[in-house]
Short mmCIF file of C-alpha atoms and ligand atoms in Angstrom, two decimals:
data_model
loop_
_atom_site.label_atom_id
_atom_site.label_comp_id
_atom_site.label_asym_id
_atom_site.label_seq_id
_atom_site.Cartn_x
_atom_site.Cartn_y
_atom_site.Cartn_z
CA UNK A 1 -15.49 10.58 -5.30
CA UNK A 2 -13.16 7.59 -5.08
CA UNK A 3 -11.13 6.92 -1.79
CA UNK A 4 -8.01 7.54 -3.69
CA UNK A 5 -9.13 11.09 -4.50
CA UNK A 6 -10.53 11.74 -1.48
CA UNK A 7 -7.62 10.75 0.12
CA UNK A 8 -5.57 13.14 -2.00
CA UNK A 9 -8.02 16.17 -1.39
CA UNK A 10 -7.27 15.66 2.20
CA UNK A 11 -3.91 15.97 1.64
CA UNK A 12 -3.77 19.00 -0.14
CA UNK A 13 -6.58 20.23 2.31
CA UNK A 14 -3.91 19.54 5.12
CA UNK A 15 -0.91 21.22 3.65
CA UNK A 16 -3.02 24.45 3.61
CA UNK A 17 -4.02 24.27 6.88
CA UNK A 18 -0.16 23.68 7.82
CA UNK A 19 0.63 26.86 6.18
CA UNK A 20 -1.56 28.59 8.38
CA UNK A 21 -0.86 30.29 11.62
CA UNK A 22 -2.35 32.46 14.33
CA UNK A 23 -1.16 35.66 15.86
CA UNK A 24 -0.21 34.07 19.41
CA UNK A 25 -1.42 30.20 20.64
CA UNK A 26 -5.00 30.72 19.28
CA UNK A 27 -5.94 28.13 16.68
CA UNK A 28 -7.70 25.16 18.12
CA UNK A 29 -8.26 21.41 16.84
CA UNK A 30 -10.38 19.13 18.55
CA UNK A 31 -10.12 15.57 17.55
CA UNK A 32 -13.66 13.66 18.27
CA UNK A 33 -13.85 9.77 18.20
CA UNK A 34 -17.22 8.11 16.40
CA UNK A 35 -18.40 7.02 20.14
CA UNK A 36 -17.89 10.41 22.12
CA UNK A 37 -20.80 12.18 23.39
CA UNK A 38 -21.41 15.70 21.78
CA UNK A 39 -22.76 17.07 25.03
CA UNK A 40 -19.25 16.34 26.91
CA UNK A 41 -17.51 18.02 23.95
CA UNK A 42 -19.79 21.37 23.94
CA UNK A 43 -19.09 21.11 27.89
CA UNK A 44 -15.45 21.11 27.58
CA UNK A 45 -15.75 23.83 25.05
CA UNK A 46 -17.72 26.23 27.37
CA UNK A 47 -15.17 25.37 29.98
CA UNK A 48 -12.27 26.37 27.82
CA UNK A 49 -14.25 29.48 27.02
CA UNK A 50 -13.92 30.29 30.83
CA UNK A 51 -10.70 29.55 31.16
CA UNK A 52 -9.51 31.48 28.58
CA UNK A 53 -10.22 34.55 30.43
CA UNK A 54 -7.15 34.22 32.20
CA UNK A 55 -5.41 34.81 28.94
CA UNK A 56 -3.24 38.03 29.51
CA UNK A 57 -2.80 38.75 26.12
CA UNK A 58 -6.13 40.85 24.96
CA UNK A 59 -6.10 40.01 21.25
CA UNK A 60 -5.28 36.01 22.04
CA UNK A 61 -8.12 36.13 24.63
CA UNK A 62 -10.48 37.37 22.37
CA UNK A 63 -9.27 35.25 19.43
CA UNK A 64 -9.24 32.04 21.55
CA UNK A 65 -12.57 32.92 22.48
CA UNK A 66 -14.10 33.65 19.19
CA UNK A 67 -12.96 30.62 17.83
CA UNK A 68 -14.63 28.62 20.54
CA UNK A 69 -17.94 30.32 19.84
CA UNK A 70 -17.56 29.45 16.14
CA UNK A 71 -16.76 25.65 16.80
CA UNK A 72 -19.60 25.46 19.60
CA UNK A 73 -22.14 26.85 16.66
CA UNK A 74 -21.00 24.33 14.54
CA UNK A 75 -21.00 21.57 17.00
CA UNK A 76 -24.89 22.17 17.50
CA UNK A 77 -25.60 21.04 14.16
CA UNK A 78 -24.73 17.80 15.05
CA UNK A 79 -26.39 15.06 17.10
CA UNK A 80 -23.65 12.48 16.96
CA UNK A 81 -20.45 12.34 15.60
CA UNK A 82 -19.74 10.57 11.77
CA UNK A 83 -19.31 6.81 11.69
CA UNK A 84 -15.25 7.85 11.85
CA UNK A 85 -15.15 10.76 14.09
CA UNK A 86 -14.44 14.09 12.99
CA UNK A 87 -11.75 16.96 13.32
CA UNK A 88 -12.86 20.44 13.77
CA UNK A 89 -10.56 23.49 13.65
CA UNK A 90 -11.35 27.06 14.07
CA UNK A 91 -9.03 30.20 14.70
CA UNK A 92 -8.13 33.65 13.29
CA UNK A 93 -5.08 33.20 10.41
CA UNK A 94 -3.01 36.15 9.78
CA UNK A 95 -2.84 36.62 6.25
CA UNK A 96 -0.89 38.68 3.69
CA UNK A 97 -0.82 42.62 4.77
CA UNK A 98 -1.33 42.37 8.80
CA UNK A 99 -4.62 40.97 8.17
CA UNK A 100 -6.14 38.11 9.53
CA UNK A 101 -9.54 36.25 9.11
CA UNK A 102 -11.65 33.65 10.93
CA UNK A 103 -10.71 30.15 9.60
CA UNK A 104 -12.78 27.09 10.67
CA UNK A 105 -13.26 23.48 9.12
CA UNK A 106 -14.62 19.94 9.80
CA UNK A 107 -12.60 17.32 8.48
CA UNK A 108 -13.49 13.91 8.00
CA UNK A 109 -11.17 11.34 8.82
CA UNK A 110 -10.26 8.30 6.29
CA UNK A 111 -10.17 6.12 9.40
CA UNK A 112 -11.44 5.82 12.71
CA UNK A 113 -10.34 8.11 15.19
CA UNK A 114 -9.15 6.63 18.39
CA UNK A 115 -9.08 9.42 21.07
CA UNK A 116 -10.74 12.63 22.00
CA UNK A 117 -8.05 15.45 21.80
CA UNK A 118 -8.22 19.47 22.47
CA UNK A 119 -5.63 21.42 21.08
CA UNK A 120 -4.71 24.83 21.24
CA UNK A 121 -1.73 26.38 19.62
CA UNK A 122 -0.34 28.82 17.29
CA UNK A 123 -0.96 25.95 14.34
CA UNK A 124 -3.36 23.63 13.61
CA UNK A 125 -2.81 20.04 14.69
CA UNK A 126 -3.08 17.92 11.73
CA UNK A 127 -0.53 15.30 12.34
CA UNK A 128 -2.94 12.69 13.89
CA UNK A 129 -5.10 13.25 10.98
CA UNK A 130 -2.06 12.81 8.44
CA UNK A 131 -1.09 9.61 10.05
CA UNK A 132 -4.43 7.87 9.22
CA UNK A 133 -3.99 8.89 5.34
CA UNK A 134 -2.51 6.13 3.30
CA UNK A 135 -4.13 3.66 4.92
CA UNK A 136 -6.52 1.83 3.02
CA UNK A 137 -3.67 -0.83 2.83
CA UNK A 138 -3.63 -3.91 5.02
CA UNK A 139 -1.11 -5.86 6.09
CA UNK A 140 -1.49 -9.39 8.00
CA UNK A 141 0.25 -9.91 10.95
CA UNK A 142 1.08 -13.02 12.91
CA UNK A 143 3.05 -13.85 15.74
CA UNK A 144 3.70 -17.41 17.11
CA UNK A 145 5.81 -19.55 19.28
CA UNK A 146 5.30 -23.05 20.18
CA UNK A 147 3.05 -22.67 22.67
CA UNK A 148 0.85 -19.29 21.62
CA UNK A 149 -0.11 -17.50 18.48
CA UNK A 150 -1.94 -14.01 17.72
CA UNK A 151 -3.34 -12.89 14.23
CA UNK A 152 -3.93 -9.59 13.46
CA UNK A 153 -4.34 -6.66 10.78
CA UNK A 154 -2.55 -3.63 10.43
CA UNK A 155 -4.65 -0.93 8.93
CA UNK A 156 -2.80 2.66 8.59
CA UNK A 157 -1.72 2.83 12.62
CA UNK A 158 -4.66 0.86 13.70
CA UNK A 159 -3.93 -2.78 14.86
CA UNK A 160 -6.51 -4.71 15.17
CA UNK A 161 -6.01 -8.25 16.89
CA UNK A 162 -8.61 -11.20 15.49
CA UNK A 163 -7.45 -14.48 16.89
CA UNK A 164 -5.29 -15.77 19.80
CA UNK A 165 -4.69 -19.61 19.88
CA UNK A 166 -2.55 -21.91 22.17
CA UNK A 167 -1.01 -25.08 21.29
CA UNK A 168 -1.01 -27.42 24.08
CA UNK A 169 2.40 -28.70 23.10
CA UNK A 170 3.96 -30.00 25.89
CA UNK A 171 6.98 -28.18 27.58
CA UNK A 172 10.36 -29.67 27.13
CA UNK A 173 10.58 -31.57 30.51
CA UNK A 174 9.09 -34.75 30.20
CA UNK A 175 6.37 -36.53 32.10
CA UNK A 176 7.44 -39.61 34.03
CA UNK A 177 7.12 -42.92 32.48
CA UNK A 178 7.60 -42.07 28.98
CA UNK A 179 10.50 -42.75 26.97
CA UNK A 180 12.28 -39.67 25.58
CA UNK A 181 12.15 -40.51 22.07
CA UNK A 182 8.29 -41.15 21.89
CA UNK A 183 8.06 -37.75 23.89
CA UNK A 184 9.97 -35.89 21.32
CA UNK A 185 7.58 -37.49 18.79
CA UNK A 186 4.82 -36.54 20.25
CA UNK A 187 5.99 -32.76 20.59
CA UNK A 188 6.64 -32.57 17.18
CA UNK A 189 3.09 -33.63 15.97
CA UNK A 190 1.93 -31.23 18.48
CA UNK A 191 4.01 -28.50 17.12
CA UNK A 192 3.33 -29.18 13.45
CA UNK A 193 -0.89 -29.23 14.30
CA UNK A 194 -0.55 -26.36 15.87
CA UNK A 195 1.04 -24.37 13.15
CA UNK A 196 -1.50 -25.89 10.69
CA UNK A 197 -4.36 -24.46 13.43
CA UNK A 198 -2.71 -21.17 12.94
CA UNK A 199 -2.33 -21.28 8.92
CA UNK A 200 -5.93 -21.97 8.82
CA UNK A 201 -7.37 -19.37 11.00
CA UNK A 202 -4.82 -16.79 9.18
CA UNK A 203 -5.93 -18.14 5.65
CA UNK A 204 -9.63 -17.64 6.47
CA UNK A 205 -8.94 -14.23 8.24
CA UNK A 206 -6.81 -13.11 5.61
CA UNK A 207 -8.96 -14.20 2.79
CA UNK A 208 -11.85 -11.93 3.75
CA UNK A 209 -9.50 -8.77 3.56
CA UNK A 210 -9.61 -7.03 -0.01
CA UNK A 211 -6.36 -5.09 -0.74
CA UNK A 212 -4.40 -7.40 1.56
CA UNK A 213 -0.60 -6.24 0.54
CA UNK A 214 0.57 -9.55 2.45
CA UNK A 215 1.90 -10.91 5.69
CA UNK A 216 4.70 -10.08 8.24
CA UNK A 217 5.69 -12.77 10.66
CA UNK A 218 6.93 -12.59 13.95
CA UNK A 219 8.26 -14.90 16.54
CA UNK A 220 11.45 -16.13 18.20
CA UNK A 221 13.86 -18.07 15.78
CA UNK A 222 13.93 -20.63 14.83
CA UNK A 223 9.97 -21.21 15.31
CA UNK A 224 8.78 -18.71 13.09
CA UNK A 225 11.31 -19.70 10.31
CA UNK A 226 10.07 -23.17 10.74
CA UNK A 227 6.42 -22.09 9.83
CA UNK A 228 7.58 -20.11 7.18
CA UNK A 229 9.28 -23.35 5.87
CA UNK A 230 6.26 -25.38 5.97
CA UNK A 231 4.32 -22.86 3.64
CA UNK A 232 1.27 -23.66 5.19
CA UNK A 233 -0.54 -20.24 4.11
CA UNK A 234 -2.27 -19.88 1.13
CA UNK A 235 -0.36 -19.21 -2.13
CA UNK A 236 -2.26 -15.79 -2.79
CA UNK A 237 -0.90 -14.63 0.81
CA UNK A 238 2.56 -13.24 0.19
CA UNK A 239 4.77 -13.14 3.08
CA UNK A 240 6.44 -9.78 3.17
CA UNK A 241 8.99 -10.14 5.90
CA UNK A 242 9.85 -11.75 9.20
CA UNK A 243 11.20 -10.42 12.44
CA UNK A 244 12.21 -11.76 15.89
CA UNK A 245 9.83 -10.32 18.41
CA UNK A 246 9.58 -11.90 22.03
CA UNK A 247 6.08 -11.72 22.60
CA UNK A 248 3.43 -13.92 21.13
CA UNK A 249 0.07 -11.99 22.49
CA UNK A 250 -1.70 -8.89 21.57
CA UNK A 251 1.44 -7.11 22.54
CA UNK A 252 3.56 -9.03 20.11
CA UNK A 253 1.22 -7.56 17.44
CA UNK A 254 2.55 -4.24 18.16
CA UNK A 255 6.53 -5.32 18.87
CA UNK A 256 6.14 -6.83 15.36
CA UNK A 257 4.47 -3.87 13.87
CA UNK A 258 7.16 -1.53 15.37
CA UNK A 259 10.18 -3.71 14.26
CA UNK A 260 8.94 -3.73 10.80
CA UNK A 261 8.35 0.21 10.44
CA UNK A 262 11.04 0.35 7.55
CA UNK A 263 9.52 -2.46 5.76
CA UNK A 264 6.02 -0.75 6.35
CA UNK A 265 7.64 2.60 4.78
CA UNK A 266 8.77 1.20 1.67
CA UNK A 267 5.69 -0.79 0.84
CA UNK A 268 4.16 2.24 -0.57
CA UNK A 269 7.22 3.57 -2.49
CA UNK A 270 7.91 0.43 -3.80
CA UNK A 271 4.12 0.51 -5.50
CA UNK A 272 5.20 3.72 -6.74
CA UNK A 273 8.83 3.08 -8.06
CA UNK A 274 7.52 0.06 -9.87
CA UNK A 275 4.80 1.50 -11.63
CA UNK A 276 7.24 4.74 -12.77
CA UNK A 277 9.73 1.76 -13.80
CA UNK A 278 7.10 -0.27 -15.37
CA UNK A 279 6.36 2.97 -17.80
CA UNK A 280 9.52 3.51 -18.64
CA UNK A 281 10.18 0.30 -19.70
CA UNK A 282 6.89 0.05 -21.44
CA UNK A 283 8.04 3.21 -23.32
CA UNK A 284 11.21 1.80 -24.53
CA UNK A 285 9.30 -1.27 -25.68
CA UNK A 286 7.73 1.11 -27.91
CA UNK A 287 4.59 -0.81 -28.46
CA UNK A 288 2.24 2.01 -27.89
CA UNK A 289 0.95 0.66 -24.85
CA UNK A 290 1.84 3.94 -23.04
CA UNK A 291 1.12 7.56 -23.19
CA UNK A 292 2.02 10.88 -21.87
CA UNK A 293 1.06 14.77 -21.41
CA UNK A 294 -2.05 15.74 -20.58
CA UNK A 295 -4.08 15.78 -23.66
CA UNK A 296 -2.81 12.43 -24.66
CA UNK A 297 -3.96 10.99 -21.49
CA UNK A 298 -7.33 12.57 -21.39
CA UNK A 299 -7.80 11.15 -24.84
CA UNK A 300 -7.01 7.67 -23.57
CA UNK A 301 -8.99 8.11 -20.48
CA UNK A 302 -11.87 9.07 -22.57
CA UNK A 303 -11.85 6.12 -24.30
CA UNK A 304 -11.59 3.71 -21.03
CA UNK A 305 -7.76 2.65 -22.35
CA UNK A 306 -6.11 3.52 -19.20
CA UNK A 307 -4.86 0.49 -17.23
CA UNK A 308 -2.67 2.65 -14.97
CA UNK A 309 -2.65 6.42 -14.38
CA UNK A 310 0.67 8.11 -13.11
CA UNK A 311 0.32 11.31 -11.70
CA UNK A 312 3.46 13.28 -10.09
CA UNK A 313 2.33 14.54 -6.63
CA UNK A 314 4.17 18.14 -7.40
CA UNK A 315 1.13 18.45 -10.22
CA UNK A 316 -0.56 21.81 -9.37
CA UNK A 317 -3.12 22.38 -11.99
CA UNK A 318 -6.57 23.07 -11.87
CA UNK A 319 -9.37 22.12 -14.37
CA UNK A 320 -11.62 25.25 -14.90
CA UNK A 321 -14.96 24.73 -16.20
CA UNK A 322 -16.89 27.78 -17.47
CA UNK A 323 -20.15 27.56 -18.35
CA UNK A 324 -22.76 30.46 -19.71
CA UNK A 325 -25.83 30.63 -17.62
CA UNK A 326 -27.93 32.02 -20.76
CA UNK A 327 -26.46 30.57 -23.60
CA UNK A 328 -24.59 27.28 -25.04
CA UNK A 329 -21.29 28.67 -24.02
CA UNK A 330 -18.76 25.92 -22.27
CA UNK A 331 -15.36 25.94 -22.11
CA UNK A 332 -12.74 23.52 -20.23
CA UNK A 333 -9.04 24.35 -19.67
CA UNK A 334 -6.27 23.34 -17.38
CA UNK A 335 -4.44 26.31 -15.86
CA UNK A 336 -1.64 26.61 -12.95
CA UNK A 337 -2.11 29.08 -10.48
CA UNK A 338 -0.94 32.24 -12.30
CA UNK A 339 -2.93 31.37 -15.30
CA UNK A 340 -6.11 30.54 -13.16
CA UNK A 341 -6.62 33.95 -11.92
CA UNK A 342 -5.96 35.44 -15.67
CA UNK A 343 -8.54 32.85 -17.48
CA UNK A 344 -11.09 33.90 -14.37
CA UNK A 345 -10.75 37.52 -15.38
CA UNK A 346 -10.81 37.02 -19.16
CA UNK A 347 -14.24 35.03 -18.63
CA UNK A 348 -15.66 37.31 -16.14
CA UNK A 349 -18.73 37.09 -18.71
CA UNK A 350 -19.97 35.18 -21.67
CA UNK A 351 -17.90 36.18 -24.99
CA UNK A 352 -20.80 35.01 -26.98
CA UNK A 353 -23.85 36.46 -25.44
CA UNK A 354 -22.11 38.77 -22.29
CA UNK A 355 -24.42 36.90 -19.89
CA UNK A 356 -23.03 35.71 -16.52
CA UNK A 357 -20.97 32.92 -16.54
CA UNK A 358 -20.47 30.03 -13.96
CA UNK A 359 -16.81 28.80 -12.86
CA UNK A 360 -16.16 25.68 -11.24
CA UNK A 361 -12.78 24.29 -10.66
CA UNK A 362 -10.82 20.97 -9.49
CA UNK A 363 -7.97 19.95 -8.88
CA UNK A 364 -6.44 17.94 -12.03
CA UNK A 365 -5.41 15.17 -9.82
CA UNK A 366 -8.55 14.43 -8.49
CA UNK A 367 -10.55 15.19 -11.73
CA UNK A 368 -8.13 12.61 -13.64
CA UNK A 369 -8.30 9.89 -10.80
CA UNK A 370 -11.71 9.97 -10.57
CA UNK A 371 -12.05 9.71 -14.50
CA UNK A 372 -9.54 6.77 -14.50
CA UNK A 373 -11.34 5.01 -11.85
CA UNK A 374 -15.07 5.65 -13.20
CA UNK A 375 -13.56 3.52 -16.17
CA UNK A 376 -11.91 0.84 -14.14
CA UNK A 377 -8.42 2.40 -14.12
CA UNK A 378 -6.07 2.44 -10.56
CA UNK A 379 -4.28 6.00 -10.25
CA UNK A 380 -0.80 6.29 -8.56
CA UNK A 381 0.26 9.35 -7.34
CA UNK A 382 4.12 9.33 -7.48
CA UNK A 383 6.61 11.16 -5.55
CA UNK A 384 9.33 12.95 -7.21
CA UNK A 385 11.88 12.08 -4.74
CA UNK A 386 13.23 9.23 -6.60
CA UNK A 387 15.08 9.29 -10.21
CA UNK A 388 12.21 7.66 -11.91
CA UNK A 389 9.53 10.09 -10.25
CA UNK A 390 11.61 13.22 -11.02
CA UNK A 391 11.49 12.25 -14.66
CA UNK A 392 7.77 11.64 -14.72
CA UNK A 393 7.38 15.42 -13.37
CA UNK A 394 9.95 16.78 -15.52
CA UNK A 395 10.24 14.93 -19.02
CA UNK A 396 6.57 13.89 -19.05
CA UNK A 397 4.48 16.73 -17.75
CA UNK A 398 3.82 14.79 -14.46
CA UNK A 399 0.90 12.96 -16.11
CA UNK A 400 1.35 9.71 -18.18
CA UNK A 401 -0.66 6.46 -18.30
CA UNK A 402 0.02 2.72 -19.04
CA UNK A 403 -2.89 1.62 -21.49
CA UNK A 404 -5.04 -1.60 -21.95
CA UNK A 405 -4.79 -1.27 -25.47
CA UNK A 406 -3.14 0.83 -28.25
CA UNK A 407 -4.89 4.28 -28.85
CA UNK A 408 -4.58 6.18 -32.05
ZN1 ZN B 1 -23.64 33.19 -23.12
#
């Protein structure tokens, strides 16, 4: 499965988890970073188990303790956390008709978990995990003034500092014996040299990073503007935006990211908008380089014609694969939730030999994006909270594609 479809699947999983509720404060979530000693986690869970004795409500006490039992049982199977850490959840969920069931799940985060968390509430704690989604995109960060510069990288909410440079550019007051003009000239040369050093470090750091969207530059005015004007960064590195920040060390990187939060939010939606607009433009051009509708897009995917697959994030369809265990009967169909149950009932046994059948189901977004990826195509999941996105959902069935070549 590709990173993108894994990410999408995790999103859907979180959606489901967010709708779950416990009767009381009894749903437990644990965030475990990769370097955490699991014996310590086990000790803490035992400790929580003991403390749960003090819970007044008998049912809450019982439910918290059984959730902890489930978690400890699962934890036993691990020697150490996976490379990015893990999130464990367990608790009694209220379901329809006053019933409840024990739900437990282990999730692998798309990015590294940084700190340990134990959380017990009437809901599962999904927010920190949500913040790690969609973080495959990287943005370069440079903060600089005349004396100091720091180069870093933003990946999701993680800021990584790569290099710290100092200039040795002399301060504004000149040393005794020098002429003012000579002093100013030396200062200028030193400043230019420093800019060149910053750019050369930045170029070599950012060139290593795949999927770098661009860089954001921070610093006091006019220093950062001068740096940008000198155009020293590699031409493939796009400057997305610039901001005034007052620090130029590691803290400055953080300050820069905070100032740029709006820009950063826009980047994702920009990609969606561009893709949807591009599709509509090509549709009007009528050169046969777009297609839409599930069947048509499937046909284009099959022959590797899809360059960009556009899927509405509101698409709620599953691909059911029905396979007979005895004969050669096989059927595939895309269905919504209502049709799904109907189809499952209809094919409770093989229509050909009455033998038992095996039914598997997969989310259509995941299934199609995997297909696209395996043929070298890109998938963009598009929200419908803007005009073109809504159009994609309503007028084109939520499934469209920009093609590499004409398909008949
Ligand atoms: Zn059969």
